[in-house]
Structures are given as structure tokens and as C-alpha cells.
CSV table of C-alpha atoms in Angstrom, one decimal:
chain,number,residue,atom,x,y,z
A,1,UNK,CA,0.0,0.0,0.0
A,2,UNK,CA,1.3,3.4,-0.3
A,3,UNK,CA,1.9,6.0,1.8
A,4,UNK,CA,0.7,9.8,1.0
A,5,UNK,CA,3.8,12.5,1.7
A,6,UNK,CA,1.4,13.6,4.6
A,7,UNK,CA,1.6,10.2,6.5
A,8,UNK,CA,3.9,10.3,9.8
A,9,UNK,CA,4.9,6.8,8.4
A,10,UNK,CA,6.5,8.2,5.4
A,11,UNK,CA,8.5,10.9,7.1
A,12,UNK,CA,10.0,8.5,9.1
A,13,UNK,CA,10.6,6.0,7.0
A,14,UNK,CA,12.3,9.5,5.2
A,15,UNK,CA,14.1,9.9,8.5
A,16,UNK,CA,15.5,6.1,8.3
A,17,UNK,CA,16.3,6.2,4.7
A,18,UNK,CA,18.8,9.1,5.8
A,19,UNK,CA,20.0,7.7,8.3
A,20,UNK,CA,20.9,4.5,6.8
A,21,UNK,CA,22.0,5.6,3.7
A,22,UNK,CA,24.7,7.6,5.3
A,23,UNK,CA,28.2,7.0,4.0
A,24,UNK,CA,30.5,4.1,5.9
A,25,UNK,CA,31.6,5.6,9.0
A,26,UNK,CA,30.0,8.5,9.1
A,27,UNK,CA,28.2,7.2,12.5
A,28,UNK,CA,28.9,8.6,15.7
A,29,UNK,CA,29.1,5.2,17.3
A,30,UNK,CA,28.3,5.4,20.9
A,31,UNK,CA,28.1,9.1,21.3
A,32,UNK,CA,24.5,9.3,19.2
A,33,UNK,CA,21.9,8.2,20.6
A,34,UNK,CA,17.9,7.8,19.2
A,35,UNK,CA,14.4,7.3,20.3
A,36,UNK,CA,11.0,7.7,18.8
A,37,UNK,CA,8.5,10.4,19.0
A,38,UNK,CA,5.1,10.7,18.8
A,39,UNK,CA,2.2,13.0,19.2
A,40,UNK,CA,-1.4,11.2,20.2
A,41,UNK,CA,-4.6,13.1,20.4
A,42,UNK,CA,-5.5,14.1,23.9
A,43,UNK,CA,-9.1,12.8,23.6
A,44,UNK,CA,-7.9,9.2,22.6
A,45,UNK,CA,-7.5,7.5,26.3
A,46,UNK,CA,-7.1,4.5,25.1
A,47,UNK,CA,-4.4,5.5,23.1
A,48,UNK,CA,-1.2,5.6,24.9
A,49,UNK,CA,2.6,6.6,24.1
A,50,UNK,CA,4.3,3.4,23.4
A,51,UNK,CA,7.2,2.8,26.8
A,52,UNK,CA,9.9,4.8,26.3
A,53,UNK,CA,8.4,6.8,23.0
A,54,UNK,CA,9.0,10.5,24.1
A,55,UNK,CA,6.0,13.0,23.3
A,56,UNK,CA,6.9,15.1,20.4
A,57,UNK,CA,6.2,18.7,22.1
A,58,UNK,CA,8.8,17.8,25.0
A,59,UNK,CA,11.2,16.7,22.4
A,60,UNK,CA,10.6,20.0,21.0
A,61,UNK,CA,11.2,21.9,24.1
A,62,UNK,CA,14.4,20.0,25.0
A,63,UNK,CA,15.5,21.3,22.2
A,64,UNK,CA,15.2,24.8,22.3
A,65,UNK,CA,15.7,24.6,25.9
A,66,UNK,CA,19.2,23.5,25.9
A,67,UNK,CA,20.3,25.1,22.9
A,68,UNK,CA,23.1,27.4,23.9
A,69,UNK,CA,24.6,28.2,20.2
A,70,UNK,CA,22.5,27.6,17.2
A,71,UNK,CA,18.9,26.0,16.3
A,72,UNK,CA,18.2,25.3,12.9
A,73,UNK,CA,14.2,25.0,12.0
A,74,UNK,CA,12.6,23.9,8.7
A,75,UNK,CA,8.9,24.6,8.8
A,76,UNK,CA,6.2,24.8,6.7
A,77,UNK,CA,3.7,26.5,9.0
A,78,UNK,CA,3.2,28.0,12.2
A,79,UNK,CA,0.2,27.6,15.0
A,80,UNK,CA,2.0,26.8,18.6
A,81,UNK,CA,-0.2,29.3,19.4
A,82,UNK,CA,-4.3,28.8,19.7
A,83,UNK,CA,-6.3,31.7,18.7
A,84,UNK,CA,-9.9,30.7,20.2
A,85,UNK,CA,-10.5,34.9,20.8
A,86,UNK,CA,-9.7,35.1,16.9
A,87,UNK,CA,-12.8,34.8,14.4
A,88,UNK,CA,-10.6,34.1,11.6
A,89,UNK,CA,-9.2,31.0,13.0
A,90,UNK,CA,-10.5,27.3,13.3
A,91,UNK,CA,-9.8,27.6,17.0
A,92,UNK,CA,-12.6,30.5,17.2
A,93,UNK,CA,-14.9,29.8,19.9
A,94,UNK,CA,-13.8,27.5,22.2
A,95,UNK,CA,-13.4,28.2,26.2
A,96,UNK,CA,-10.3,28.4,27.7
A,97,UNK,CA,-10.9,25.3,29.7
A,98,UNK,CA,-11.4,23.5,26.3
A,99,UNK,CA,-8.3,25.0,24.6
A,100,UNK,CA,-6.5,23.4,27.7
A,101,UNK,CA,-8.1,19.8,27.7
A,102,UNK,CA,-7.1,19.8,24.1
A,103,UNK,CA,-3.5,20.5,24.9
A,104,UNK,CA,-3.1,23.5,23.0
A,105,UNK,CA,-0.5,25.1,26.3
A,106,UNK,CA,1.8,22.7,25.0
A,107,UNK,CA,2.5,24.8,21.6
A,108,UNK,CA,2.5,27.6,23.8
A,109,UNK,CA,5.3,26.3,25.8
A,110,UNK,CA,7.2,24.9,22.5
A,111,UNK,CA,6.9,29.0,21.3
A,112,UNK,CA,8.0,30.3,24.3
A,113,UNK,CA,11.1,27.7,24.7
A,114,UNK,CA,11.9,29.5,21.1
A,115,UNK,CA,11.4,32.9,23.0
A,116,UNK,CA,13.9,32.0,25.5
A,117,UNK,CA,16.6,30.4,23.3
A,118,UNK,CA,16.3,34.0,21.6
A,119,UNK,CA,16.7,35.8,24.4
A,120,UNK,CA,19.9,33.9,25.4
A,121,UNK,CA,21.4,34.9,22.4
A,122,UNK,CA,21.1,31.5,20.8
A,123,UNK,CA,21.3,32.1,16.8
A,124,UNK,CA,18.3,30.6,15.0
A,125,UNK,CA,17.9,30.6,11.6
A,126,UNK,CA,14.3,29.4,10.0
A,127,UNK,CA,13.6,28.3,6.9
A,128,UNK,CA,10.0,28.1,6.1
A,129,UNK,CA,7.1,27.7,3.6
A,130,UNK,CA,4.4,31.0,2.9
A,131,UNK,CA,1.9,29.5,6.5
A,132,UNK,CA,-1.1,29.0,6.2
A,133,UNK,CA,-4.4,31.6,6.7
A,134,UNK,CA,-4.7,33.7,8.9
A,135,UNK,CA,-1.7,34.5,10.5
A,136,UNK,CA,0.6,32.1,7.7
A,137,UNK,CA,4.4,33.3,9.2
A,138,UNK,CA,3.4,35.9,12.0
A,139,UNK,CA,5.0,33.7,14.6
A,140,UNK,CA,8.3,33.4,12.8
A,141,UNK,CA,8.2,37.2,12.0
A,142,UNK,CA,7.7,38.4,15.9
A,143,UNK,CA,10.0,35.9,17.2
A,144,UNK,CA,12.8,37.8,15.1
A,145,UNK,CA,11.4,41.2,15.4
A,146,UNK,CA,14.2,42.9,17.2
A,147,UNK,CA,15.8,40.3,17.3
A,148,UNK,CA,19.7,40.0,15.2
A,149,UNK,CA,20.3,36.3,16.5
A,150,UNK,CA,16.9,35.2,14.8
A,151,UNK,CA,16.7,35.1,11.1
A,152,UNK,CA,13.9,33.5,9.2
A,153,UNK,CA,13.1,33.3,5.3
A,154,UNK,CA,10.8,32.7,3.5
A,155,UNK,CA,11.3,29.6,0.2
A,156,UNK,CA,8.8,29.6,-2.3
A,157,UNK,CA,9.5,26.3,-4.3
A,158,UNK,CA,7.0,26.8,-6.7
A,159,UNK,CA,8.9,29.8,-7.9
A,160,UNK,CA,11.6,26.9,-8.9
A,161,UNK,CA,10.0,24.0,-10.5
A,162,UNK,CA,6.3,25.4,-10.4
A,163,UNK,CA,5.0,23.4,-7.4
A,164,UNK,CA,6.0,22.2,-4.5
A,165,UNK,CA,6.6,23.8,-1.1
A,166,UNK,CA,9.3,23.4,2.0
A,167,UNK,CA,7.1,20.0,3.7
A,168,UNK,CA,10.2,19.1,5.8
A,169,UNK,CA,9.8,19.6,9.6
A,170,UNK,CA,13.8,19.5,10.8
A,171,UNK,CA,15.4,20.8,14.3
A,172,UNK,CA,18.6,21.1,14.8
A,173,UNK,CA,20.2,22.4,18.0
A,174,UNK,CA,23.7,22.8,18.7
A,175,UNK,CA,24.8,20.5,15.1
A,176,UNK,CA,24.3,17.8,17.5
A,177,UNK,CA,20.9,17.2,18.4
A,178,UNK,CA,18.0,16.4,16.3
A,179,UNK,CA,14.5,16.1,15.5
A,180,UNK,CA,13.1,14.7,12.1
A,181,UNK,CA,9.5,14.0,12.1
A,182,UNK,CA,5.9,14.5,10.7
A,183,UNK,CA,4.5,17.2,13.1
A,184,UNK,CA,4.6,20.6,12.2
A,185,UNK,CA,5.0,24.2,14.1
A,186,UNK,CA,1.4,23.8,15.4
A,187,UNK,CA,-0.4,23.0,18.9
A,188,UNK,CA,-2.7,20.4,16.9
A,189,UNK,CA,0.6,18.8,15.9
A,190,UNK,CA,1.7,18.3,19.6
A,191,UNK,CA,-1.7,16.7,21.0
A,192,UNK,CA,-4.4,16.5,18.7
A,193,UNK,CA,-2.9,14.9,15.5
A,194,UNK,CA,-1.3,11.4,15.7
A,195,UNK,CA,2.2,12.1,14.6
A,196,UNK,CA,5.9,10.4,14.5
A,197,UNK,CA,9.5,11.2,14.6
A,198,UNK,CA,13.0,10.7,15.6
A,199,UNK,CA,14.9,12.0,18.3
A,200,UNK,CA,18.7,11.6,17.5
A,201,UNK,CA,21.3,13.5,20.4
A,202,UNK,CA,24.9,13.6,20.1
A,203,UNK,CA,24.7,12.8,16.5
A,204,UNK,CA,27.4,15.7,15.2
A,205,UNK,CA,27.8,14.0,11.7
A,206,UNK,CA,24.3,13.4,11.1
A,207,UNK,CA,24.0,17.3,12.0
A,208,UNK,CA,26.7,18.0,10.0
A,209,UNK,CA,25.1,16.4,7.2
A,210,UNK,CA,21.3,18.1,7.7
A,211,UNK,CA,23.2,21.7,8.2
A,212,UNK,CA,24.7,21.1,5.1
A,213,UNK,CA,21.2,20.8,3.7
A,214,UNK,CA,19.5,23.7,5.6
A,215,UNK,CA,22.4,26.1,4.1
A,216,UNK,CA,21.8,24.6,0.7
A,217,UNK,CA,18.2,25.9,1.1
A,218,UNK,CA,19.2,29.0,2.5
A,219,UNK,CA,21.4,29.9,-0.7
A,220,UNK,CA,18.1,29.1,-2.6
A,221,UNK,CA,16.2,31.7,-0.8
A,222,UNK,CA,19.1,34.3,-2.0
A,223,UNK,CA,18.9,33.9,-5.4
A,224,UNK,CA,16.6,35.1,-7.6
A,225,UNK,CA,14.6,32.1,-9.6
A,226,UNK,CA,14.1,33.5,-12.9
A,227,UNK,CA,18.0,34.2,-13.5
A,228,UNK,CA,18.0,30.3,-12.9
A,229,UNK,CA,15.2,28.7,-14.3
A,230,UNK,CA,13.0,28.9,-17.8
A,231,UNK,CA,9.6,27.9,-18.8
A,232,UNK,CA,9.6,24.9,-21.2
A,233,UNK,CA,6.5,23.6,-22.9
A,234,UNK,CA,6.4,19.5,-22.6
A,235,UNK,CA,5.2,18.1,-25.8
A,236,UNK,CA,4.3,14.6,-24.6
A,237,UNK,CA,1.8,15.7,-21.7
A,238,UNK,CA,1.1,19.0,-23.2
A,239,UNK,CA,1.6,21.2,-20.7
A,240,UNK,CA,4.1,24.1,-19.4
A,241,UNK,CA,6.9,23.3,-16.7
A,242,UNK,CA,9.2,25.3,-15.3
A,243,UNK,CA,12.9,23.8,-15.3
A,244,UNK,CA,16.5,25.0,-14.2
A,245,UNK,CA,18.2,26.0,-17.1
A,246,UNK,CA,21.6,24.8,-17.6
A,247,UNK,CA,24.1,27.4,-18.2
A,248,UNK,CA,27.3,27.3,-20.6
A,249,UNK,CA,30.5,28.8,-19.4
A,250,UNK,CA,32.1,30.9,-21.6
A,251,UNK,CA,35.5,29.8,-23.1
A,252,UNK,CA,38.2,32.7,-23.7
């Protein structure tokens, strides 16, 4: 059977693929460690973490929280925070008391742990698809207001090949700890959505390796996409694509 891109089950297996794909000693033997995450609706009782499977917004917050030099986020959109006072939002209407039994203070406290690692100077660059309605990056854009350590961008893929948008959720604090999962920057993420992950500490090579992708992105951002890509018309399926187009060097 396959798996959609939006099944927790096909970012990890994404997760694993990396991981075990990773060149001949490039492993940091006993110094990297891993466990699972997962995220498991509040209102599911008889749904429980599996022993020794950590909860995905505590993962979150360890990571933020012990950052002391540099946190790396790939996000494709932001709602730690509830907006039940906010008419535009799907969490319009509901009580306080409500908001809580669902578990949305835990993407307050993941946004705040974000907050602090700002304030102690921790640099934290954030690459991140356009958000969603109504307040698509706003979280990202006053956690770096005033703020030089924080830099966030935003990649529009589709400006590239089309389509496509930045689906990867990746933390990485201090190039040695990690998360790769399925949940995104969003309370519903943390407790109302069943989601799944990997926790990987003291894994400096694998960071290495993910930074290495994070700055790739970051370049992308830079550049302008129509010095670096053309329209094309595709004969076979009849239809218009936008490709990279291949430049020629110039011999003397």
C-alpha cells in the first residue's frame, strides 16, 4: 500500500532512509543516541505513548531549551499558538478550559522555549514555507522582530519547478541534536494529531550532514529564480513546466 507525503509513516521511513544511507563511517558510534517520538490526540484515552516513546512537544522543548549556540528549523507552518479569541481562526470559539483539555498550552510552551533560546542569544535561523491563513508566518516574524540572532526566510518552491513547497519539519540544536519527524510548528501537531518522529542527540555527523542541507536551502532563498530557471512547454503531456536552465560557461 502506499503511503501519501502527509503520513507520519512516510517521514519516518524518510528519516530512516537518511540515516541508513549515510556513508561508511559517518556514524557517531556510541556518542548518538535515538528514540521515537510521537504526538497522540488528547481525547484518545485508550491511546497511549508506546514505553519509552518521548512526546513530540517535550522533544521540542528540550531542544530549544538546551540550545546554547545555534537551532536550525525547517517549517512549513506556524500555529503553537491557539487563537480561540480570533474569528478568523478554526480555533474560534472555544473556552479556555477547552483549549487546555485539548492541549493547546503545549504549543504555547514549544513558542515560548523559542522565545527563550532567543533571548539567550542563541542564533536561530528558520527556513520556512508561505503558512497558512490567517496569520501564515506571523509567529516566525515576531519571534525575530528585534531580534539580530533570529533570522527567518521565507522559500517559495514553486517559484523553482512550479509546485512544491518546504514539507520538511527538521530541528537542529547545537549540530548535535535532532528532531526529524511529521508534526509541524502547530499546537494540533503536539496533542491533537497522531504524529511520528526521531529524536537523534549527540549525533554531530548526522548534523553536519542536515546543516549542510539547511544552508543549501538558505542559498536558494538568496537567489533570484528566474535568473536560474526557464519555462519549457512538454510536448508529450502538453503542458508548461518550469525547469532549471543549464548554463554554458564561456570559453576565452
Amino acid at each position: 500500500m502506499a503511503l501519501p507525503h502527509s503520513s507520519p509513516f512516510f517521514h519516518l521511513l524518510l528519516a530512516f532512509f537518511f540515516l541508513w544511507h549515510l556513508p561508511l563511517g559517518f556514524s557517531d558510534q556510541s556518542n548518538c543516541q535515538a528514540w521515537l517520538v510521537q504526538s497522540i490526540p488528547t481525547d484518545m484515552p485508550d491511546l497511549q505513548l508506546v514505553p519509552g516513546v518521548l512526546s513530540t512537544g517535550d522533544v521540542l522543548q528540550w531542544l530549544a531549551g538546551n540550545a546554547t549556540k545555534s537551532l536550525d528549523l525547517t517549517v512549513q507552518y506556524w500555529e503553537l499558538l491557539a487563537g480561540p479569541n480570533d474569528s478568523n481562526s478554526g480555533d474560534y470559539g472555544y473556552s479556555e478550559a477547552k483549549m487546555k483539555k485539548f492541549g493547546a498550552d503545549v504549543g504555547r510552551e514549544v513558542y515560548k522555549s523559542l522565545i527563550n533560546a532567543a533571548d539567550r542569544n542563541v542564533d536561530i535561523r528558520i527556513i520556512q514555507h508561505s503558512g497558512l491563513y490567517p496569520n501564515y508566518v506571523q509567529e516566525a516574524s515576531d519571534l525575530a522582530a528585534g531580534r539580530t540572532n533570529v533570522k527567518n526566510i521565507t522559500l517559495l518552491l514553486k517559484n523553482w519547478w512550479g509546485t512544491g513547497i518546504v514539507h520538511s519539519k527538521v530541528w537542529v540544536s547545537d549540530n548535535k541534536d535532532i528532531y526529524i519527524g511529521s508534526a509541524n510548528n502547530d499546537w494540533n501537531s503536539l496533542t491533537q494529531v497522531k504524529e511520528l518522529g526521531i529524536y537523534l542527540v549527540g549525533c554531530t555527523k548526522i548534523a553536519r550532514s542536515l546543516r549542510h542541507y539547511i544552508n543549501n536551502l538558505w542559498i536558494l532563498s538568496t537567489l533570484n529564480s528566474t535568473d536560474y530557471t526557464r519555462t519549457i512547454f512538454d510536448s508529450q503531456w502538453q503542458a508548461s513546466r518550469k525547469v532549471l536552465a543549464i548554463r554554458k560557461s564561456r570559453r576565452s
